[in-house]
Amino acid sequence: MKTTFTWYGHATLGLTVGEHKLLVDPFFTGNPVAPITADEALADFILVTHGHGDHVGDAQAIAKRNNALIISNFEIAGWFAEQGLDSHAQHLGGGFHHPPFGYLKLTLALHGSALPDGGYGGNPAGFLLTTPDGKKIYMAGDTGLFGDMQLIGDEGIDLAVIPPIGDNYTMGPDDALRAVKLLRPKQVVPIHYNTWPLIEQDPHAWKTRVEAETSSKVVVLKPGESLDLDS
Ligand code: NI
Ligand code: MN
């Protein structure tokens, strides 16, 4: 089964599992590095890690136009349902078999989750996806470093997508290196940096450090670039 990961800049991720299209934290409008507009985004499923505006982003408009199912924590799923959208609520530690694309588990994240209208967005999450053919993809969401990344790593991660080097709002480069040591993924893609001057970082310098100190491979993507997971 072909699985392709795409980084759309900031924390906006695309995953194609077989023929099914997932979008994570779709933030195109107002995102200075987005390679496409919200009107061009395609999705069957939209996953939202937490309530902040740079993650909820264009989810509502894209879900409506694509007839997509929104998957998030109970509070955020309910917020979208109130807007008349289809949603599926999960919560931290809980997994569910979404037959088209795999088993999706919500993981801890250390962050906030207030919604753009000030509504209560519950606790922030990350996602651990096991595709139908067994690939494990961990999308950490906005988070600081936490020791339970060791437990997530025990599952055997093929690809970890972490906000490693942005700093200020999430882990910075040093803690992100420690995260990779706990997660032990085969490959890592850094995100949530170079969107604005406040979170400017050098991903190539980070790659050099991580690959010197761990056996994980760091793949530095430009917004709009993809990584095929079927090598
Ligand atoms: Ni956030
Ligand atoms: Mn963020």
PDB file of C-alpha atoms and ligand atoms in Angstrom:
ATOM      1  CA  MET A   1       0.000   0.000   0.000  1.00  0.00           C
ATOM      2  CA  LYS A   2       1.430   3.329  -1.039  1.00  0.00           C
ATOM      3  CA  THR A   3       1.703   5.905   1.738  1.00  0.00           C
ATOM      4  CA  THR A   4       2.887   9.406   0.942  1.00  0.00           C
ATOM      5  CA  PHE A   5       3.565  12.200   3.396  1.00  0.00           C
ATOM      6  CA  THR A   6       3.492  15.855   2.342  1.00  0.00           C
ATOM      7  CA  TRP A   7       4.502  18.936   4.324  1.00  0.00           C
ATOM      8  CA  TYR A   8       2.487  22.034   3.410  1.00  0.00           C
ATOM      9  CA  GLY A   9       4.524  24.326   5.649  1.00  0.00           C
ATOM     10  CA  HIS A  10       4.074  25.119   9.340  1.00  0.00           C
ATOM     11  CA  ALA A  11       2.150  22.183  10.911  1.00  0.00           C
ATOM     12  CA  THR A  12      -0.038  21.359   7.915  1.00  0.00           C
ATOM     13  CA  LEU A  13       0.487  17.768   6.832  1.00  0.00           C
ATOM     14  CA  GLY A  14      -0.919  15.629   4.085  1.00  0.00           C
ATOM     15  CA  LEU A  15      -1.017  11.847   4.107  1.00  0.00           C
ATOM     16  CA  THR A  16      -2.195   9.695   1.261  1.00  0.00           C
ATOM     17  CA  VAL A  17      -2.830   6.126   2.394  1.00  0.00           C
ATOM     18  CA  GLY A  18      -3.769   4.061  -0.631  1.00  0.00           C
ATOM     19  CA  GLU A  19      -6.316   6.308  -2.317  1.00  0.00           C
ATOM     20  CA  HIS A  20      -7.470   8.000   0.907  1.00  0.00           C
ATOM     21  CA  LYS A  21      -6.438  11.576   1.581  1.00  0.00           C
ATOM     22  CA  LEU A  22      -5.829  12.882   5.083  1.00  0.00           C
ATOM     23  CA  LEU A  23      -5.039  16.465   6.033  1.00  0.00           C
ATOM     24  CA  VAL A  24      -3.646  17.299   9.460  1.00  0.00           C
ATOM     25  CA  ASP A  25      -3.997  20.805  10.937  1.00  0.00           C
ATOM     26  CA  PRO A  26      -4.894  22.474   7.617  1.00  0.00           C
ATOM     27  CA  PHE A  27      -3.650  26.063   7.831  1.00  0.00           C
ATOM     28  CA  PHE A  28      -3.348  27.687   4.414  1.00  0.00           C
ATOM     29  CA  THR A  29      -5.085  31.078   4.711  1.00  0.00           C
ATOM     30  CA  GLY A  30      -2.678  33.465   6.436  1.00  0.00           C
ATOM     31  CA  ASN A  31       0.166  30.943   6.321  1.00  0.00           C
ATOM     32  CA  PRO A  32       2.996  32.809   4.556  1.00  0.00           C
ATOM     33  CA  VAL A  33       4.733  29.594   3.424  1.00  0.00           C
ATOM     34  CA  ALA A  34       1.700  27.594   2.221  1.00  0.00           C
ATOM     35  CA  PRO A  35       2.361  26.256  -1.300  1.00  0.00           C
ATOM     36  CA  ILE A  36      -1.358  25.906  -2.144  1.00  0.00           C
ATOM     37  CA  THR A  37      -4.553  27.704  -1.113  1.00  0.00           C
ATOM     38  CA  ALA A  38      -7.341  26.286   1.022  1.00  0.00           C
ATOM     39  CA  ASP A  39      -9.502  26.114  -2.122  1.00  0.00           C
ATOM     40  CA  GLU A  40      -7.030  23.680  -3.696  1.00  0.00           C
ATOM     41  CA  ALA A  41      -6.764  21.355  -0.688  1.00  0.00           C
ATOM     42  CA  LEU A  42      -8.257  17.873  -1.004  1.00  0.00           C
ATOM     43  CA  ALA A  43      -9.221  15.693   1.941  1.00  0.00           C
ATOM     44  CA  ASP A  44     -11.388  12.727   2.866  1.00  0.00           C
ATOM     45  CA  PHE A  45     -10.396  13.064   6.528  1.00  0.00           C
ATOM     46  CA  ILE A  46      -9.171  16.088   8.478  1.00  0.00           C
ATOM     47  CA  LEU A  47      -7.259  15.518  11.709  1.00  0.00           C
ATOM     48  CA  VAL A  48      -6.916  18.398  14.172  1.00  0.00           C
ATOM     49  CA  THR A  49      -4.354  18.152  16.988  1.00  0.00           C
ATOM     50  CA  HIS A  50      -5.522  21.145  19.052  1.00  0.00           C
ATOM     51  CA  GLY A  51      -7.638  24.272  18.974  1.00  0.00           C
ATOM     52  CA  HIS A  52      -5.100  26.970  18.106  1.00  0.00           C
ATOM     53  CA  GLY A  53      -5.787  29.035  15.018  1.00  0.00           C
ATOM     54  CA  ASP A  54      -2.670  27.875  13.170  1.00  0.00           C
ATOM     55  CA  HIS A  55      -3.976  24.276  13.425  1.00  0.00           C
ATOM     56  CA  VAL A  56      -7.767  24.614  13.151  1.00  0.00           C
ATOM     57  CA  GLY A  57      -7.051  26.984  10.268  1.00  0.00           C
ATOM     58  CA  ASP A  58      -9.160  26.232   7.218  1.00  0.00           C
ATOM     59  CA  ALA A  59     -10.542  22.922   8.513  1.00  0.00           C
ATOM     60  CA  GLN A  60     -14.144  24.089   8.445  1.00  0.00           C
ATOM     61  CA  ALA A  61     -14.107  25.335   4.842  1.00  0.00           C
ATOM     62  CA  ILE A  62     -12.126  22.371   3.517  1.00  0.00           C
ATOM     63  CA  ALA A  63     -14.326  19.851   5.347  1.00  0.00           C
ATOM     64  CA  LYS A  64     -17.455  21.460   3.942  1.00  0.00           C
ATOM     65  CA  ARG A  65     -16.193  21.585   0.359  1.00  0.00           C
ATOM     66  CA  ASN A  66     -14.760  18.035   0.393  1.00  0.00           C
ATOM     67  CA  ASN A  67     -17.427  16.441   2.578  1.00  0.00           C
ATOM     68  CA  ALA A  68     -14.588  15.323   4.827  1.00  0.00           C
ATOM     69  CA  LEU A  69     -14.832  13.749   8.271  1.00  0.00           C
ATOM     70  CA  ILE A  70     -13.069  15.735  11.014  1.00  0.00           C
ATOM     71  CA  ILE A  71     -11.273  13.697  13.673  1.00  0.00           C
ATOM     72  CA  SER A  72     -10.113  15.348  16.881  1.00  0.00           C
ATOM     73  CA  ASN A  73     -10.543  15.243  20.637  1.00  0.00           C
ATOM     74  CA  PHE A  74     -14.069  15.206  22.083  1.00  0.00           C
ATOM     75  CA  GLU A  75     -14.248  18.965  22.672  1.00  0.00           C
ATOM     76  CA  ILE A  76     -12.958  20.042  19.249  1.00  0.00           C
ATOM     77  CA  ALA A  77     -14.990  17.372  17.436  1.00  0.00           C
ATOM     78  CA  GLY A  78     -18.069  18.726  19.230  1.00  0.00           C
ATOM     79  CA  TRP A  79     -17.194  22.302  18.247  1.00  0.00           C
ATOM     80  CA  PHE A  80     -17.082  21.279  14.568  1.00  0.00           C
ATOM     81  CA  ALA A  81     -20.292  19.250  14.922  1.00  0.00           C
ATOM     82  CA  GLU A  82     -22.045  22.381  16.235  1.00  0.00           C
ATOM     83  CA  GLN A  83     -21.079  24.000  12.937  1.00  0.00           C
ATOM     84  CA  GLY A  84     -22.865  21.241  11.075  1.00  0.00           C
ATOM     85  CA  LEU A  85     -19.783  19.257  10.092  1.00  0.00           C
ATOM     86  CA  ASP A  86     -19.245  15.519  10.311  1.00  0.00           C
ATOM     87  CA  SER A  87     -16.851  14.680  13.102  1.00  0.00           C
ATOM     88  CA  HIS A  88     -15.510  11.721  15.008  1.00  0.00           C
ATOM     89  CA  ALA A  89     -14.457  12.274  18.621  1.00  0.00           C
ATOM     90  CA  GLN A  90     -11.598  10.371  20.230  1.00  0.00           C
ATOM     91  CA  HIS A  91      -9.489  11.147  23.244  1.00  0.00           C
ATOM     92  CA  LEU A  92      -6.013  10.813  24.670  1.00  0.00           C
ATOM     93  CA  GLY A  93      -4.807   7.236  24.732  1.00  0.00           C
ATOM     94  CA  GLY A  94      -7.754   6.028  22.687  1.00  0.00           C
ATOM     95  CA  GLY A  95      -7.388   4.422  19.285  1.00  0.00           C
ATOM     96  CA  PHE A  96      -9.960   3.634  16.626  1.00  0.00           C
ATOM     97  CA  HIS A  97      -9.870   1.586  13.432  1.00  0.00           C
ATOM     98  CA  HIS A  98     -10.817   3.935  10.622  1.00  0.00           C
ATOM     99  CA  PRO A  99     -11.058   1.198   8.000  1.00  0.00           C
ATOM    100  CA  PRO A 100      -9.864   3.224   5.015  1.00  0.00           C
ATOM    101  CA  PHE A 101      -6.591   4.461   6.480  1.00  0.00           C
ATOM    102  CA  GLY A 102      -5.731   2.549   9.632  1.00  0.00           C
ATOM    103  CA  TYR A 103      -5.690   2.620  13.414  1.00  0.00           C
ATOM    104  CA  LEU A 104      -5.439   6.137  14.791  1.00  0.00           C
ATOM    105  CA  LYS A 105      -4.483   6.757  18.410  1.00  0.00           C
ATOM    106  CA  LEU A 106      -4.458  10.112  20.182  1.00  0.00           C
ATOM    107  CA  THR A 107      -1.264  10.718  22.127  1.00  0.00           C
ATOM    108  CA  LEU A 108      -0.281  13.222  24.798  1.00  0.00           C
ATOM    109  CA  ALA A 109       0.962  16.673  23.931  1.00  0.00           C
ATOM    110  CA  LEU A 110       2.119  19.364  26.338  1.00  0.00           C
ATOM    111  CA  HIS A 111       0.566  22.546  25.026  1.00  0.00           C
ATOM    112  CA  GLY A 112      -2.707  24.565  25.059  1.00  0.00           C
ATOM    113  CA  SER A 113      -5.861  24.108  23.005  1.00  0.00           C
ATOM    114  CA  ALA A 114      -8.139  27.184  23.204  1.00  0.00           C
ATOM    115  CA  LEU A 115     -10.272  27.496  20.067  1.00  0.00           C
ATOM    116  CA  PRO A 116     -10.166  30.614  17.849  1.00  0.00           C
ATOM    117  CA  ASP A 117     -13.504  31.859  19.254  1.00  0.00           C
ATOM    118  CA  GLY A 118     -12.277  31.388  22.823  1.00  0.00           C
ATOM    119  CA  GLY A 119     -14.108  28.058  23.183  1.00  0.00           C
ATOM    120  CA  TYR A 120     -12.689  25.237  25.281  1.00  0.00           C
ATOM    121  CA  GLY A 121     -10.659  22.924  23.065  1.00  0.00           C
ATOM    122  CA  GLY A 122      -9.921  20.239  25.652  1.00  0.00           C
ATOM    123  CA  ASN A 123      -6.401  18.865  25.866  1.00  0.00           C
ATOM    124  CA  PRO A 124      -3.998  19.035  22.930  1.00  0.00           C
ATOM    125  CA  ALA A 125      -3.022  15.782  21.243  1.00  0.00           C
ATOM    126  CA  GLY A 126      -0.661  14.137  18.853  1.00  0.00           C
ATOM    127  CA  PHE A 127      -1.559  11.284  16.508  1.00  0.00           C
ATOM    128  CA  LEU A 128      -0.052   7.837  16.118  1.00  0.00           C
ATOM    129  CA  LEU A 129      -1.270   6.232  12.913  1.00  0.00           C
ATOM    130  CA  THR A 130      -0.779   2.581  12.044  1.00  0.00           C
ATOM    131  CA  THR A 131      -1.600   2.127   8.376  1.00  0.00           C
ATOM    132  CA  PRO A 132      -3.397  -1.044   7.197  1.00  0.00           C
ATOM    133  CA  ASP A 133      -0.041  -2.496   6.110  1.00  0.00           C
ATOM    134  CA  GLY A 134       1.610  -1.710   9.447  1.00  0.00           C
ATOM    135  CA  LYS A 135       3.509   1.522   8.915  1.00  0.00           C
ATOM    136  CA  LYS A 136       3.689   3.656  12.066  1.00  0.00           C
ATOM    137  CA  ILE A 137       3.570   7.412  11.681  1.00  0.00           C
ATOM    138  CA  TYR A 138       3.787   9.630  14.758  1.00  0.00           C
ATOM    139  CA  MET A 139       2.671  13.232  14.382  1.00  0.00           C
ATOM    140  CA  ALA A 140       3.516  14.873  17.683  1.00  0.00           C
ATOM    141  CA  GLY A 141       1.422  18.027  17.360  1.00  0.00           C
ATOM    142  CA  ASP A 142       2.577  21.175  19.141  1.00  0.00           C
ATOM    143  CA  THR A 143       4.336  19.949  22.238  1.00  0.00           C
ATOM    144  CA  GLY A 144       7.199  20.284  24.619  1.00  0.00           C
ATOM    145  CA  LEU A 145       9.452  17.330  25.387  1.00  0.00           C
ATOM    146  CA  PHE A 146       7.951  14.612  27.608  1.00  0.00           C
ATOM    147  CA  GLY A 147       9.385  11.355  28.887  1.00  0.00           C
ATOM    148  CA  ASP A 148       6.498   9.206  27.664  1.00  0.00           C
ATOM    149  CA  MET A 149       7.842   9.656  24.145  1.00  0.00           C
ATOM    150  CA  GLN A 150       9.864   6.609  25.171  1.00  0.00           C
ATOM    151  CA  LEU A 151       6.593   4.590  25.329  1.00  0.00           C
ATOM    152  CA  ILE A 152       5.515   5.878  21.928  1.00  0.00           C
ATOM    153  CA  GLY A 153       8.932   4.919  20.577  1.00  0.00           C
ATOM    154  CA  ASP A 154       8.449   1.380  21.890  1.00  0.00           C
ATOM    155  CA  GLU A 155       5.791   0.916  19.191  1.00  0.00           C
ATOM    156  CA  GLY A 156       8.488   1.102  16.478  1.00  0.00           C
ATOM    157  CA  ILE A 157       8.054   4.356  14.593  1.00  0.00           C
ATOM    158  CA  ASP A 158       8.722   4.486  10.863  1.00  0.00           C
ATOM    159  CA  LEU A 159       8.210   8.240  10.523  1.00  0.00           C
ATOM    160  CA  ALA A 160       8.090  10.847  13.299  1.00  0.00           C
ATOM    161  CA  VAL A 161       6.855  14.332  12.467  1.00  0.00           C
ATOM    162  CA  ILE A 162       7.871  16.621  15.281  1.00  0.00           C
ATOM    163  CA  PRO A 163       7.980  20.348  15.860  1.00  0.00           C
ATOM    164  CA  PRO A 164      11.573  20.065  16.639  1.00  0.00           C
ATOM    165  CA  ILE A 165      13.273  23.185  15.947  1.00  0.00           C
ATOM    166  CA  GLY A 166      10.735  25.971  16.063  1.00  0.00           C
ATOM    167  CA  ASP A 167      11.277  26.727  19.753  1.00  0.00           C
ATOM    168  CA  ASN A 168       9.310  29.467  21.559  1.00  0.00           C
ATOM    169  CA  TYR A 169       5.897  27.753  21.210  1.00  0.00           C
ATOM    170  CA  THR A 170       7.102  24.130  21.046  1.00  0.00           C
ATOM    171  CA  MET A 171      10.275  22.121  21.503  1.00  0.00           C
ATOM    172  CA  GLY A 172      13.412  23.791  20.245  1.00  0.00           C
ATOM    173  CA  PRO A 173      16.381  22.081  18.598  1.00  0.00           C
ATOM    174  CA  ASP A 174      17.954  20.716  21.789  1.00  0.00           C
ATOM    175  CA  ASP A 175      14.812  19.140  23.225  1.00  0.00           C
ATOM    176  CA  ALA A 176      13.853  17.881  19.781  1.00  0.00           C
ATOM    177  CA  LEU A 177      17.127  15.983  19.602  1.00  0.00           C
ATOM    178  CA  ARG A 178      16.260  14.438  22.982  1.00  0.00           C
ATOM    179  CA  ALA A 179      12.809  13.593  21.597  1.00  0.00           C
ATOM    180  CA  VAL A 180      14.366  11.707  18.695  1.00  0.00           C
ATOM    181  CA  LYS A 181      16.463   9.712  21.170  1.00  0.00           C
ATOM    182  CA  LEU A 182      13.273   8.684  23.016  1.00  0.00           C
ATOM    183  CA  LEU A 183      11.191   8.015  19.894  1.00  0.00           C
ATOM    184  CA  ARG A 184      13.887   6.144  17.913  1.00  0.00           C
ATOM    185  CA  PRO A 185      12.096   6.583  14.565  1.00  0.00           C
ATOM    186  CA  LYS A 186      13.547   5.360  11.287  1.00  0.00           C
ATOM    187  CA  GLN A 187      12.917   8.789   9.743  1.00  0.00           C
ATOM    188  CA  VAL A 188      12.102  12.225  11.145  1.00  0.00           C
ATOM    189  CA  VAL A 189      10.599  15.239   9.425  1.00  0.00           C
ATOM    190  CA  PRO A 190      10.913  18.549  11.288  1.00  0.00           C
ATOM    191  CA  ILE A 191       7.997  20.995  11.062  1.00  0.00           C
ATOM    192  CA  HIS A 192       6.607  24.133  12.768  1.00  0.00           C
ATOM    193  CA  TYR A 193       9.593  26.358  11.938  1.00  0.00           C
ATOM    194  CA  ASN A 194      10.409  29.186   9.488  1.00  0.00           C
ATOM    195  CA  THR A 195       6.772  30.221   9.194  1.00  0.00           C
ATOM    196  CA  TRP A 196       7.493  33.533  10.926  1.00  0.00           C
ATOM    197  CA  PRO A 197      10.717  35.190  12.149  1.00  0.00           C
ATOM    198  CA  LEU A 198       9.928  34.174  15.745  1.00  0.00           C
ATOM    199  CA  ILE A 199      10.372  30.473  14.924  1.00  0.00           C
ATOM    200  CA  GLU A 200      13.227  30.736  12.447  1.00  0.00           C
ATOM    201  CA  GLN A 201      15.652  27.793  12.617  1.00  0.00           C
ATOM    202  CA  ASP A 202      18.218  25.973  10.453  1.00  0.00           C
ATOM    203  CA  PRO A 203      16.865  22.465   9.756  1.00  0.00           C
ATOM    204  CA  HIS A 204      20.099  21.351   8.100  1.00  0.00           C
ATOM    205  CA  ALA A 205      22.157  22.122  11.196  1.00  0.00           C
ATOM    206  CA  TRP A 206      19.637  20.127  13.235  1.00  0.00           C
ATOM    207  CA  LYS A 207      19.806  17.231  10.770  1.00  0.00           C
ATOM    208  CA  THR A 208      23.587  17.112  11.149  1.00  0.00           C
ATOM    209  CA  ARG A 209      23.328  16.967  14.945  1.00  0.00           C
ATOM    210  CA  VAL A 210      20.582  14.312  15.001  1.00  0.00           C
ATOM    211  CA  GLU A 211      22.303  12.063  12.494  1.00  0.00           C
ATOM    212  CA  ALA A 212      25.598  12.350  14.416  1.00  0.00           C
ATOM    213  CA  GLU A 213      23.986  11.322  17.707  1.00  0.00           C
ATOM    214  CA  THR A 214      21.218   8.886  16.694  1.00  0.00           C
ATOM    215  CA  SER A 215      20.552   6.313  13.965  1.00  0.00           C
ATOM    216  CA  SER A 216      17.428   8.183  12.780  1.00  0.00           C
ATOM    217  CA  LYS A 217      17.474   9.766   9.343  1.00  0.00           C
ATOM    218  CA  VAL A 218      16.274  13.392   9.150  1.00  0.00           C
ATOM    219  CA  VAL A 219      14.409  14.333   6.002  1.00  0.00           C
ATOM    220  CA  VAL A 220      14.255  18.105   5.486  1.00  0.00           C
ATOM    221  CA  LEU A 221      11.337  18.993   3.219  1.00  0.00           C
ATOM    222  CA  LYS A 222      10.389  22.310   1.666  1.00  0.00           C
ATOM    223  CA  PRO A 223       6.713  23.309   1.899  1.00  0.00           C
ATOM    224  CA  GLY A 224       4.889  21.324  -0.795  1.00  0.00           C
ATOM    225  CA  GLU A 225       7.443  18.503  -0.939  1.00  0.00           C
ATOM    226  CA  SER A 226       6.538  14.875  -0.291  1.00  0.00           C
ATOM    227  CA  LEU A 227       8.147  11.773   1.135  1.00  0.00           C
ATOM    228  CA  ASP A 228       7.213   8.309  -0.088  1.00  0.00           C
ATOM    229  CA  LEU A 229       7.121   5.772   2.730  1.00  0.00           C
ATOM    230  CA  ASP A 230       7.344   2.687   0.566  1.00  0.00           C
ATOM    231  CA  SER A 231      11.043   2.325   0.106  1.00  0.00           C
TER     232      SER A 231
HETATM  233 NI    NI B   1      -0.462  25.591  19.180  1.00  0.00          NI
HETATM  234 MN    MN B   2       1.158  25.869  16.469  1.00  0.00          MN
END
